[in-house]
XYZ file of C-alpha atoms in Angstrom:
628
model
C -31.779 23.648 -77.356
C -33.631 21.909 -80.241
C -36.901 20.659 -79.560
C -36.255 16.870 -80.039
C -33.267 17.321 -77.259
C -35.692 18.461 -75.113
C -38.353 16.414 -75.579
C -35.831 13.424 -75.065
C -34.493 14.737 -71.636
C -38.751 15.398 -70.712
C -39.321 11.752 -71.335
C -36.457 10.775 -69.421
C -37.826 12.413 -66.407
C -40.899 11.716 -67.025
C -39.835 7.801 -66.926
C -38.243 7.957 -64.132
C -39.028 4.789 -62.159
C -40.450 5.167 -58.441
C -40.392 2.232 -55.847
C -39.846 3.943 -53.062
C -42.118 6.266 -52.903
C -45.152 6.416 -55.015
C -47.344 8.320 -56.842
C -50.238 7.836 -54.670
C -47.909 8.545 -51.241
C -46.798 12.142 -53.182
C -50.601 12.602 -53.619
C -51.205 12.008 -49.790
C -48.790 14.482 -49.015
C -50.008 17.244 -51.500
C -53.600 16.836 -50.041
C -53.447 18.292 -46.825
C -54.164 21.850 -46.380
C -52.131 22.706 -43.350
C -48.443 22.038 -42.236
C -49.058 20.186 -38.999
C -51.239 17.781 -40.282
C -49.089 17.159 -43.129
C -45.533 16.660 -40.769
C -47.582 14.727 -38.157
C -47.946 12.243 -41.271
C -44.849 12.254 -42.441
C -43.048 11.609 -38.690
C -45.034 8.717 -38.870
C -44.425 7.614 -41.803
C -40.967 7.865 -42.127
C -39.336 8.032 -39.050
C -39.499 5.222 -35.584
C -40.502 7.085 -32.536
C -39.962 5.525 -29.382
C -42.551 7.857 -27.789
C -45.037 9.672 -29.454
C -44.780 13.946 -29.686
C -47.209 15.756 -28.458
C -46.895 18.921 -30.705
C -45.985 19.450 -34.498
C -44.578 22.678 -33.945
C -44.048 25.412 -31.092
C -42.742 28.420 -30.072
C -42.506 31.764 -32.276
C -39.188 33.779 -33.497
C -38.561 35.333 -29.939
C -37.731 32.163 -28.830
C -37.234 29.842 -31.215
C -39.219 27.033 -33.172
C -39.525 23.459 -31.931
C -40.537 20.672 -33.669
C -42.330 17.257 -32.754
C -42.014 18.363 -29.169
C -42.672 15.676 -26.557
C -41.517 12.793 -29.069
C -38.433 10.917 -27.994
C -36.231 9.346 -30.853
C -33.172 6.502 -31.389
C -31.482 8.041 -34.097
C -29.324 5.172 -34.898
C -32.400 2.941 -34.743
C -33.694 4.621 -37.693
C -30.130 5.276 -39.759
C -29.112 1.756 -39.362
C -30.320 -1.065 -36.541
C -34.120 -1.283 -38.737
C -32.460 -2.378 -41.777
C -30.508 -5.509 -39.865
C -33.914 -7.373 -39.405
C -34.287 -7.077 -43.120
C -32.613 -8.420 -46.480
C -30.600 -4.982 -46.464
C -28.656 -6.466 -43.524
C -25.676 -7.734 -45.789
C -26.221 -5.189 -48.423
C -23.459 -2.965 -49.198
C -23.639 0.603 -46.872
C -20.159 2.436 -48.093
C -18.457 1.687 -50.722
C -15.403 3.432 -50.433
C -12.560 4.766 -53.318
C -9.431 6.442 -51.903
C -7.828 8.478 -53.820
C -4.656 5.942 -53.796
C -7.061 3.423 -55.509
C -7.421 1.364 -51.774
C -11.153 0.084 -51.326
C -13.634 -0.768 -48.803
C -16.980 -2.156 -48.520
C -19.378 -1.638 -45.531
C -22.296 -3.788 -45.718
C -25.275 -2.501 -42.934
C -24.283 -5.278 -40.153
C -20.331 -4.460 -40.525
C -20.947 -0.711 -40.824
C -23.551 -0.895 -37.282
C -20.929 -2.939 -36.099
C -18.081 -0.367 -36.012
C -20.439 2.811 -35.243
C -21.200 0.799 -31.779
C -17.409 0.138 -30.942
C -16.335 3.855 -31.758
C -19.598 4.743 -29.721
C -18.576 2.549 -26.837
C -15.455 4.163 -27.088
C -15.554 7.416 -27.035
C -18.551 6.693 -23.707
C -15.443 5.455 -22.266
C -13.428 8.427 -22.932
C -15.920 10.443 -20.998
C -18.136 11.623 -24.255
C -21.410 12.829 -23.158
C -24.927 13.495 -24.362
C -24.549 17.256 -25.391
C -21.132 17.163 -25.987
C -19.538 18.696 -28.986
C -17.096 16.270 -31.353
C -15.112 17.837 -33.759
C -14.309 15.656 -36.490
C -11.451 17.055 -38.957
C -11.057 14.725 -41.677
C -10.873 13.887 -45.595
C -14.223 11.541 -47.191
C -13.170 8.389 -45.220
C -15.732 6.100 -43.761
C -14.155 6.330 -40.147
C -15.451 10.094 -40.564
C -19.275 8.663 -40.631
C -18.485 6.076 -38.391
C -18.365 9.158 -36.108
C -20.836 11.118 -37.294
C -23.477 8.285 -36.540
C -21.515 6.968 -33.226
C -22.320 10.401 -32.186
C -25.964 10.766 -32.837
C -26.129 6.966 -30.997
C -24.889 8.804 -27.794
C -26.341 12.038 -28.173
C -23.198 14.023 -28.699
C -23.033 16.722 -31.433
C -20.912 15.959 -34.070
C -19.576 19.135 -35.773
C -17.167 18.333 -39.577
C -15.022 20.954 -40.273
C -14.006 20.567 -43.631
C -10.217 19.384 -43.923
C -8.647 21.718 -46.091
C -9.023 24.866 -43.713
C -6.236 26.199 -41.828
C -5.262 25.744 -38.087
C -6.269 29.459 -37.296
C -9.506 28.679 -38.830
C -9.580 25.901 -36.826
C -8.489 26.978 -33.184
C -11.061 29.465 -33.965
C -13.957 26.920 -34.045
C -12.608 25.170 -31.653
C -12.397 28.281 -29.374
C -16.146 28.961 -30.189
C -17.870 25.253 -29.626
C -15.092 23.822 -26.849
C -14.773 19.925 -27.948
C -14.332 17.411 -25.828
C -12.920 15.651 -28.307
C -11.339 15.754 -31.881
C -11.215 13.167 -34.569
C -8.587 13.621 -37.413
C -6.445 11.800 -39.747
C -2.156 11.467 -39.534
C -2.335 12.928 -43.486
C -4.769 13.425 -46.029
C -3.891 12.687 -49.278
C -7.266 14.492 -50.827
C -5.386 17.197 -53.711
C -2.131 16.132 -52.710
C -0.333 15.641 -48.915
C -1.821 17.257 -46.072
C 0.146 16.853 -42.587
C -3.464 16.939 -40.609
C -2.349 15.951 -37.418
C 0.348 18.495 -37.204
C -2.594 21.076 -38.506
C -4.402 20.369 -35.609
C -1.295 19.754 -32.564
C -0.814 23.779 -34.191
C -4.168 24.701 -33.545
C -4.343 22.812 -29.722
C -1.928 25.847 -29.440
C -4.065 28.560 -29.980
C -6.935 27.442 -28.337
C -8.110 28.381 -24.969
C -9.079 25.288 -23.809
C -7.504 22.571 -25.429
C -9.590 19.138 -26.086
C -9.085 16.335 -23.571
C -8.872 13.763 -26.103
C -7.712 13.515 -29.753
C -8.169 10.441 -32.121
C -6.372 9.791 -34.764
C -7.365 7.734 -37.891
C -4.185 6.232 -39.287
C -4.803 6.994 -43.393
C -0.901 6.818 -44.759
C 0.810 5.195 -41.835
C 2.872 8.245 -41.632
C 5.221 8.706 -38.398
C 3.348 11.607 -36.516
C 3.611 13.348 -32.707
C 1.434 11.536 -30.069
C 1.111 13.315 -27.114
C 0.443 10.977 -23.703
C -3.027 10.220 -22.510
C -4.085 13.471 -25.249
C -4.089 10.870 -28.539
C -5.332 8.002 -29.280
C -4.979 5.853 -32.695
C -8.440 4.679 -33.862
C -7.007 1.243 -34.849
C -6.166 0.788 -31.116
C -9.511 1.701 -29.355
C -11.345 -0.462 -32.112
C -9.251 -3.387 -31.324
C -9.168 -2.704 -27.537
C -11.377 -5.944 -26.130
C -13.910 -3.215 -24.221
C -15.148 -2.021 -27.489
C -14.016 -5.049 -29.958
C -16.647 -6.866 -28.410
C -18.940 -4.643 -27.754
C -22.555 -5.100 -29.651
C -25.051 -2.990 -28.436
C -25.205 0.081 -26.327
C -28.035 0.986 -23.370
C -30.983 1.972 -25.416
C -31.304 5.695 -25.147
C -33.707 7.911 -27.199
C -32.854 11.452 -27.513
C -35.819 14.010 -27.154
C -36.469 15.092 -30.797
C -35.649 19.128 -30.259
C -32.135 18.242 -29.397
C -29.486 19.225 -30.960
C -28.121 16.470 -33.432
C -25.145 18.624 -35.209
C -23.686 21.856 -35.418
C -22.547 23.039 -39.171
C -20.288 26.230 -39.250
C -20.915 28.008 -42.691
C -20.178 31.498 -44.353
C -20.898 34.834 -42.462
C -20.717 38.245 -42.767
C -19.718 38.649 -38.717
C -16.484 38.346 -37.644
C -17.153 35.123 -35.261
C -17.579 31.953 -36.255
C -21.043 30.993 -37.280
C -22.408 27.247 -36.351
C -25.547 26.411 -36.999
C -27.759 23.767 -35.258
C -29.650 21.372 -36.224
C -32.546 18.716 -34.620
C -32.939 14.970 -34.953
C -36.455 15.124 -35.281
C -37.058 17.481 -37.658
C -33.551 17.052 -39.560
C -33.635 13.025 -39.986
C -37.357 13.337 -41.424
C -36.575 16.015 -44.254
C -33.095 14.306 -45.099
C -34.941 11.248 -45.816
C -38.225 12.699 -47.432
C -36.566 14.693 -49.324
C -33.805 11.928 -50.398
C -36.815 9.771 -51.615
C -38.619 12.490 -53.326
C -35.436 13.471 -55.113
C -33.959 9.476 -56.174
C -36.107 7.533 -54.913
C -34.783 3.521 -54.634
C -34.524 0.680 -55.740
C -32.375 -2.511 -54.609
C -30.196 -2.220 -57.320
C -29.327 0.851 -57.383
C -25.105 2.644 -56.817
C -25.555 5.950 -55.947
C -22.804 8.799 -55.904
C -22.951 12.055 -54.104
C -19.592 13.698 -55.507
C -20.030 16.562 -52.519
C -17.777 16.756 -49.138
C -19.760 15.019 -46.521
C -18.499 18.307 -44.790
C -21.136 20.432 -46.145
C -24.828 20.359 -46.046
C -25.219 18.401 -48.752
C -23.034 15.767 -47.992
C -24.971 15.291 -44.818
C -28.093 15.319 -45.741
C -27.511 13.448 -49.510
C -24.440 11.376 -48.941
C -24.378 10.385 -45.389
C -28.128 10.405 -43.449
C -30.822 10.390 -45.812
C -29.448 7.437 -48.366
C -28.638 5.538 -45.415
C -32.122 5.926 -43.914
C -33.115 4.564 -47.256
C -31.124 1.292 -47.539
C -29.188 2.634 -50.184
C -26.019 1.942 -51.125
C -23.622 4.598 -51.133
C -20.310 5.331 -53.165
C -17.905 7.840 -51.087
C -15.114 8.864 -52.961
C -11.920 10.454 -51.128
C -10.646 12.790 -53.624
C -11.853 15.596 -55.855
C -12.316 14.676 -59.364
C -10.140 17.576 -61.598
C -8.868 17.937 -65.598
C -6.332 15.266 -64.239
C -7.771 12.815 -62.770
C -11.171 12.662 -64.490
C -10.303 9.526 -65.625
C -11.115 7.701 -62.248
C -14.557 9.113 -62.193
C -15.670 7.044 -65.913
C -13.532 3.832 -63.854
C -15.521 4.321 -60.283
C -18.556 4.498 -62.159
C -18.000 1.531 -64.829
C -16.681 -0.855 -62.172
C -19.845 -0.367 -59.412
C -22.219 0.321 -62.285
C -23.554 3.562 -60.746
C -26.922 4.498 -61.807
C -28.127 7.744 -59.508
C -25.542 10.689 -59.631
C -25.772 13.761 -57.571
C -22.796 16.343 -58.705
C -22.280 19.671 -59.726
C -22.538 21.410 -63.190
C -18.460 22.024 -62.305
C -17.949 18.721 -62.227
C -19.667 18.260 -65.234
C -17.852 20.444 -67.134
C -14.613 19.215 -66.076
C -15.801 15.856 -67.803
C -16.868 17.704 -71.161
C -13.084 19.377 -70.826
C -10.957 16.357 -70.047
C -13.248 14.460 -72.904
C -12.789 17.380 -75.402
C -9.015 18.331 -74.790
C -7.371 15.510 -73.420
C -9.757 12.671 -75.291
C -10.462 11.271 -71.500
C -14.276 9.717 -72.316
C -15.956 6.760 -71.581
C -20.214 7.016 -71.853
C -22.102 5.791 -68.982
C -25.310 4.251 -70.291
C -26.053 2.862 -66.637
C -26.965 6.419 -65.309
C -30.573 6.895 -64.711
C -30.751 10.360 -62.999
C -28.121 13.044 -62.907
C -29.146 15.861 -59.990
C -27.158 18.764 -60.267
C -26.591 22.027 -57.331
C -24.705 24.641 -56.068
C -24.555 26.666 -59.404
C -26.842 27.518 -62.500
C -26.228 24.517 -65.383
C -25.084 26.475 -68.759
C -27.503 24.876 -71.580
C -24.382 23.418 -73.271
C -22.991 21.400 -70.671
C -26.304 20.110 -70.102
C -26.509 19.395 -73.760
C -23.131 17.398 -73.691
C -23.827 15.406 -70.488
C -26.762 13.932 -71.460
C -26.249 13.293 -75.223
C -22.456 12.257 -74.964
C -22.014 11.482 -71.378
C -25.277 9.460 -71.267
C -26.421 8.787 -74.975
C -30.014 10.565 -73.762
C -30.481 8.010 -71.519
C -30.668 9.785 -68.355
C -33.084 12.083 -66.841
C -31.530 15.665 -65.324
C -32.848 17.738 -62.723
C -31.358 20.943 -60.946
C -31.444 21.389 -57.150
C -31.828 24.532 -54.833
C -30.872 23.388 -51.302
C -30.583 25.931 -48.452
C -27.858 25.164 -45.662
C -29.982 26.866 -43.035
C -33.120 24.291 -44.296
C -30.682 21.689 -44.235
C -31.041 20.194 -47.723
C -33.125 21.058 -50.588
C -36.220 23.279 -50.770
C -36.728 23.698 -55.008
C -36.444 20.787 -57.705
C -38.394 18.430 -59.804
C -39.092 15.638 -58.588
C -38.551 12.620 -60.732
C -41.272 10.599 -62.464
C -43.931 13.713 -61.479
C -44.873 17.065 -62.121
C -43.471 19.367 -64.676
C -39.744 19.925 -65.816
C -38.175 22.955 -67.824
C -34.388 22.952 -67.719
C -32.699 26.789 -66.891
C -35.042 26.630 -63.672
C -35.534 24.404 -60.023
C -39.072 24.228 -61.366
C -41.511 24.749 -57.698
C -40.798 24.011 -53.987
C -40.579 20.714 -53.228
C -44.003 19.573 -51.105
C -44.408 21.057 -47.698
C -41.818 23.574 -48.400
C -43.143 27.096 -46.766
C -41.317 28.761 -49.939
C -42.705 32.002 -51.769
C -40.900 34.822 -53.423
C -41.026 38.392 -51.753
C -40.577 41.806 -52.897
C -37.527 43.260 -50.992
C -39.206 46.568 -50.832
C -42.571 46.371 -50.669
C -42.591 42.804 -48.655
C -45.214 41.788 -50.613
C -45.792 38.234 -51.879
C -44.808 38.204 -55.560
C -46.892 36.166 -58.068
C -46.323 37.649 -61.728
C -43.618 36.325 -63.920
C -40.567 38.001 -64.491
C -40.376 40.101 -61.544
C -37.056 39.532 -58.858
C -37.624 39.163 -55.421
C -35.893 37.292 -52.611
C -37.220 33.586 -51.513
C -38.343 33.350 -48.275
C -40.131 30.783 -46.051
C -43.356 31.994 -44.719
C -43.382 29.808 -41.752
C -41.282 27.373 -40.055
C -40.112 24.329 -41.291
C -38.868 21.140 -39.161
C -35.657 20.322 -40.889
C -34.497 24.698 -40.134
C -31.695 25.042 -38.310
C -32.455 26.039 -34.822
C -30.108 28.511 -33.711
C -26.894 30.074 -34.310
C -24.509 28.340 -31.160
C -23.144 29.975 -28.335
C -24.756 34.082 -29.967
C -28.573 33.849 -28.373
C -30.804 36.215 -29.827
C -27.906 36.256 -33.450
C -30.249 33.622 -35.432
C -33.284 35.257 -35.117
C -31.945 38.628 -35.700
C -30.054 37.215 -39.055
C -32.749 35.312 -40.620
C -36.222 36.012 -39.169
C -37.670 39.000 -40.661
C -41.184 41.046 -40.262
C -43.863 41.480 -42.943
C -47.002 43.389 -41.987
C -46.819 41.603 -38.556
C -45.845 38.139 -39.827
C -42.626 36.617 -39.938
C -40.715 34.869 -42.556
C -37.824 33.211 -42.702
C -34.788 35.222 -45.370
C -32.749 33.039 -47.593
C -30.692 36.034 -49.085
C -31.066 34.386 -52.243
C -32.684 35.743 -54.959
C -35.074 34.493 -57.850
C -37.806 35.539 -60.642
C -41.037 33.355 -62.091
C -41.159 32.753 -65.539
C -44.636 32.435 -67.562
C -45.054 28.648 -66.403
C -44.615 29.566 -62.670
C -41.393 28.138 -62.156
C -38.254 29.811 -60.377
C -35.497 30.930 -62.109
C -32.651 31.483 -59.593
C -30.959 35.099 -59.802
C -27.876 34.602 -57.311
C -27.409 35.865 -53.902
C -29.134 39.288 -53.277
C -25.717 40.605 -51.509
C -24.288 40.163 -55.130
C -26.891 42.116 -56.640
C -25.836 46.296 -56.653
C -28.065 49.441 -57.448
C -26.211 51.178 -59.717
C -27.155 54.302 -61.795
C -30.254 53.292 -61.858
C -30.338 49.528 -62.824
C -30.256 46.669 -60.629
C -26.687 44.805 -61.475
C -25.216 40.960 -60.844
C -21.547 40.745 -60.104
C -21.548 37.728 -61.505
C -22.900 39.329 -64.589
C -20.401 41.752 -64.773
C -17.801 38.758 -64.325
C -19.362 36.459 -67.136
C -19.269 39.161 -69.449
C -15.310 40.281 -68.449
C -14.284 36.412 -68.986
C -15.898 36.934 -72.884
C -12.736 38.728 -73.117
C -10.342 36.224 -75.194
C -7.460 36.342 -72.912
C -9.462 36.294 -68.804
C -8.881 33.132 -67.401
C -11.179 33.944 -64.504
C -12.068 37.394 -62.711
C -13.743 38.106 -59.581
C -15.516 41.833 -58.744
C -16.442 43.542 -56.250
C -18.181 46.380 -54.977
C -16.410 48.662 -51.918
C -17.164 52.252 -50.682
C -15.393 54.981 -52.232
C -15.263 58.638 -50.482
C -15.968 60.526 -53.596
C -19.135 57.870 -55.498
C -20.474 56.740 -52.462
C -19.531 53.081 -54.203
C -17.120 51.435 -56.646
C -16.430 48.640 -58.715
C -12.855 46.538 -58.608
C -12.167 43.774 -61.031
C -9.617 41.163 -60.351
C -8.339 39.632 -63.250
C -6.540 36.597 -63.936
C -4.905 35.905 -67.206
C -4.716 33.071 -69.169
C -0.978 34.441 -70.671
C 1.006 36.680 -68.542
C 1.953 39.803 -70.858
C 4.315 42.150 -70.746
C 3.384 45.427 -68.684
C 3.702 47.839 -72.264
C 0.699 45.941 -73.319
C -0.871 46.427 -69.637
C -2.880 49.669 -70.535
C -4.377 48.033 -73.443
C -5.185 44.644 -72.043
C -7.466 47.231 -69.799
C -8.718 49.034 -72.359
C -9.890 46.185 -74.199
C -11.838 44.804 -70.726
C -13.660 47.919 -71.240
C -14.765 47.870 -74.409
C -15.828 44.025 -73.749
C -17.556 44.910 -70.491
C -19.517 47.730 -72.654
C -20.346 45.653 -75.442
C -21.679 42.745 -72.981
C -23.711 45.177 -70.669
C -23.190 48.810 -71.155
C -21.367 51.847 -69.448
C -23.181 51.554 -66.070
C -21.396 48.461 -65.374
C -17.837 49.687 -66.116
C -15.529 49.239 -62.986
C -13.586 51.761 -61.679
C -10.784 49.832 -61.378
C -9.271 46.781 -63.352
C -6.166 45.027 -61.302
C -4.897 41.831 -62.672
C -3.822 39.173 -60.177
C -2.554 35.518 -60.285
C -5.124 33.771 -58.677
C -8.501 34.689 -57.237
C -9.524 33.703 -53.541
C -12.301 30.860 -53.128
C -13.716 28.747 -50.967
C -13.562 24.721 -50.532
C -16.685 24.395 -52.786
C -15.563 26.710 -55.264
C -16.953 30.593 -54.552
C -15.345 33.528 -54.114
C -14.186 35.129 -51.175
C -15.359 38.575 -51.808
C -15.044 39.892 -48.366
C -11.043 38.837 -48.081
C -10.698 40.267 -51.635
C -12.458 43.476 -50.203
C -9.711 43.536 -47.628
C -6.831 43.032 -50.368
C -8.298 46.008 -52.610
C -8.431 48.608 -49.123
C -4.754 47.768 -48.435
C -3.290 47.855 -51.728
């Protein structure tokens, strides 16, 4: 990067506009010198307690941390019902694109409106406090409408992302018994998905099937309703016993409760859900939603994430709403071939605060670049980018040809298990150098540990694993329905004291700030030298014909350990030139890193194995390299 690039992005950030919250209210929060003092003032600040707790934190890892314990809490109250005695009342919510082109808007009154008839609804139905809701659907506003009828009632909503299978499903739904499920008759998210048939296949498998099952009519396609089972959501809206209904009994929820369960990657063989609070969830999603975009009354902000993820809760559903902002929720995935709608979503509702990946990103620079898709967008003001390392010239194109310099960029570590983010810059303050998430956001317990010695690590340049030294209230609380599996996964002992193991690995450069070095279960000892797979992978796709590659690491009888590459090719070759296609890999892979990091094997494949949001599946490609 060239110095004046640079310094333009610096003053970018460094311009940043706050009116939300302030200089001196970050200054306030950086002065205390101990953690309860410091959330005791930020529960009051930010969040409406209907009875005051008694304790900032309790409990130890035996049996589990609780936060703000005593206090009692209306979550809706402080999503929703404080902005209708205020201007924000008729401001736009949702603002919803489907990926047909169909629109809605949600102002705060309309959007309250229809969280207390699905609510009363679903109380009818028999939906109690503690129950689990699954809700299986595509970005659609109905699925937030649940989400925040559920926290108004006190049961746990639990979103399932929509593209997984019915095994996958019947599986979850084995492990956290809903009383109810929520889906869609299709999805039309990356083409047609039959959802309700996904899910009458999964009722199936399950042990105990779900008393009730909504469904959320999105194409108006002809689909099986079974008898008193299913129930279309456009009926029990209209019904007069909820069509009327306005407000609910006033019930506060004790803050240590559990507000939602999120299932995420494992290395067991169950299913994994964690849990998560109101109190202690609702204050970080909103503190850290202000320190990271702040607001302003004018402002269109766009999370591009699945609301089913951790991000999408925290950064596209509960902490902008907290914040009276108005949110764009997008039902498709923006690809090479449809980039265009992203440069016409944000031209026509002017949006100004962008939270995306450096995928996404790329896929712009791409479409612009190959198929001459490009439009600038001179309204963005802040670009926040997660889930992967930015490469320098992506960054370089976004903000020079995406936003002629006229946006600042910042690059966000969250945590699942912390429920949002823990590392960033925060806008307007503090200090900014691009390649790293600069230092833990304020009242973040995060240091960097040696993994052998468990010492705290403070020189530059040295890798380590980050850790939380202590609890924090927004931490997920336990691992549902496997007591005692939580603690034993995450809480770990150092010299008597426990801390709190991200599995993710980092480094300090000269200035202090954290340079993230990828998960630590991707990291291998081998002759000698501490090895990346993704390293190994970046420097295979340098080859001029790898289209993408995936390796991994498995147990061989005769090494102890071994190395298998999966290959994809850009241009399928004949198998005479297989040998040398190899051979070349090799000499790539050695001119990139060196011999140590040759792998044993080199199998070429048609497609490699990933995730929803885009990683690999190393484990399932483990599998496929035993059998074959």
């Amino acid at each position: 990067m060239s110095s004046l690039y640079i310094r333009s992005l610096i003053k970018n950030f460094e311009d940043f506009e706050r009116v939300g919250m302030t200089k001196e209210t970050l200054d306030k929060i950086n002065s205390f010198d101990d953690n309860e003092t410091v959330f005791s003032y930020l529960a009051n600040k930010y969040l409406i307690w209907e009875k005051p707790f008694s304790h900032e934190i309790l409990g130890d890892i035996r049996g589990g941390y609780s936060f703000f314990k005593g206090g009692r809490i209306c979550p809706l109250k402080n999503i929703l019902t404080k902005h209708l005695t205020t201007y924000t009342k008729n401001k736009a919510a949702i603002v919803w694109i489907g990926a047909d082109g169909l629109q809605k808007v949600y102002t705060y009154q309309s959007l309250y409106s229809d969280v207390i008839k699905a609510a009363s609804a679903i109380l009818k139905l028999g939906v109690k406090r503690g129950d689990r809701v699954m809700l299986h659907m595509p970005n659609i506003p109905e699925l937030i409408i649940f989400m925040l009828a559920c926290t108004k009632i006190g049961a746990i909503h639990v979103v399932y992302h929509a593209s997984y299978s019915s095994e996958s499903l019947a599986e979850r739904i084995n492990d956290c018994k809903p009383t109810l499920v929520v889906t869609t008759d299709e999805s039309i998210t990356g083409g047609y998905s039959k959802m309700k048939d996904k899910v009458d296949l999964a009722f199936t498998k399950v042990e105990q099937e779900p008393k009730y099952c909504i469904v959320v009519e999105r194409t108006g396609k002809r689909v099986h309703m079974k008898p008193l089972r299913d129930l279309w959501y456009h009926d029990i809206m209209s019904d007069e016993k909820h069509f009327f209904a306005s407000t609910l009994p006033y019930e506060p929820h004790n803050a240590e409760d559990i507000m939602f369960m999120l299932y995420t990657s494992t290395n067991v063989a169950e299913p994994k859900a964690l849990t998560f609070s109101y109190g202690g969830y609702l204050l970080w999603a909103y503190v850290s939603y202000m320190l990271l975009f702040d607001i302003k009354p004018t402002d269109t902000y766009w999370c591009t994430a699945d609301v089913s993820w951790i991000t999408g809760h925290s950064y596209l559903v509960y902490g902008p709403l907290m914040a009276g902002q108005t949110v764009l929720l997008y039902e498709d995935a923006i690809d090479l071939e449809n980039a265009g709608k992203f440069f016409d979503i944000c031209d026509k509702f002017s949006v100004n605060k962008l939270y995306t990946t450096p995928s996404l990103l790329k896929t712009l620079m791409n479409a612009a670049q190959k198929k001459k898709i490009f439009r600038d967008l001179k309204n963005l003001e802040l670009v926040a980018t997660g889930g992967e390392k930015m490469k320098e010239d992506i960054l370089e194109w976004s903000s020079q040809k995406l936003c002629k310099n006229k946006a600042a960029f910042i690059d966000v570590y969250s945590l699942t298990e912390a429920g949002g983010a823990i590392y960033a810059s925060v806008p307007g303050f503090g200090d900014l150098e691009y390649g790293t998430v600069s230092k833990a956001l304020p009242t973040v317990p995060a240091v960097l540990m040696d993994t052998t010695t468990k010492k705290i690590i403070t020189d530059f340049d040295k890798q380590g694993e980050i850790v939380l030294k202590s609890p924090f209230p927004s931490l997920a609380k336990c691992i549902y329905n496997q007591p005692g599996l939580f603690e034993k996964t995450y809480w770990k002992d150092a010299a008597g004291k426990p801390y709190f193991s991200t599995g993710d690995g980092g480094k300090y450069n000269e200035n202090g700030n954290m340079i993230l070095t990828g998960r630590l279960d991707d990291v291998l000892h081998i002759g000698g030298k501490r090895l990346s797979l993704v390293e190994i992978e970046e420097a295979i796709k340098k080859y001029e014909n790898i289209k993408e590659c995936a390796v991994i690491n498995v147990n061989d009888e005769k090494r102890g350990e071994k190395l298998i590459a999966f290959c994809v090719l850009k241009k399928q070759l004949d198998e005479s030139y297989h040998d040398q296609t190899v051979r070349d890999i090799r000499e790539t892979i050695l001119e990139e890193i060196g011999e140590v990091a040759l792998p044993s094997e080199i199998r070429f494949s048609r497609t490699i194995p990933k995730s929803p949001d885009g990683g690999i599946l190393r484990d399932l490609l483990k599998e496929i390299a035993v059998q074959m």
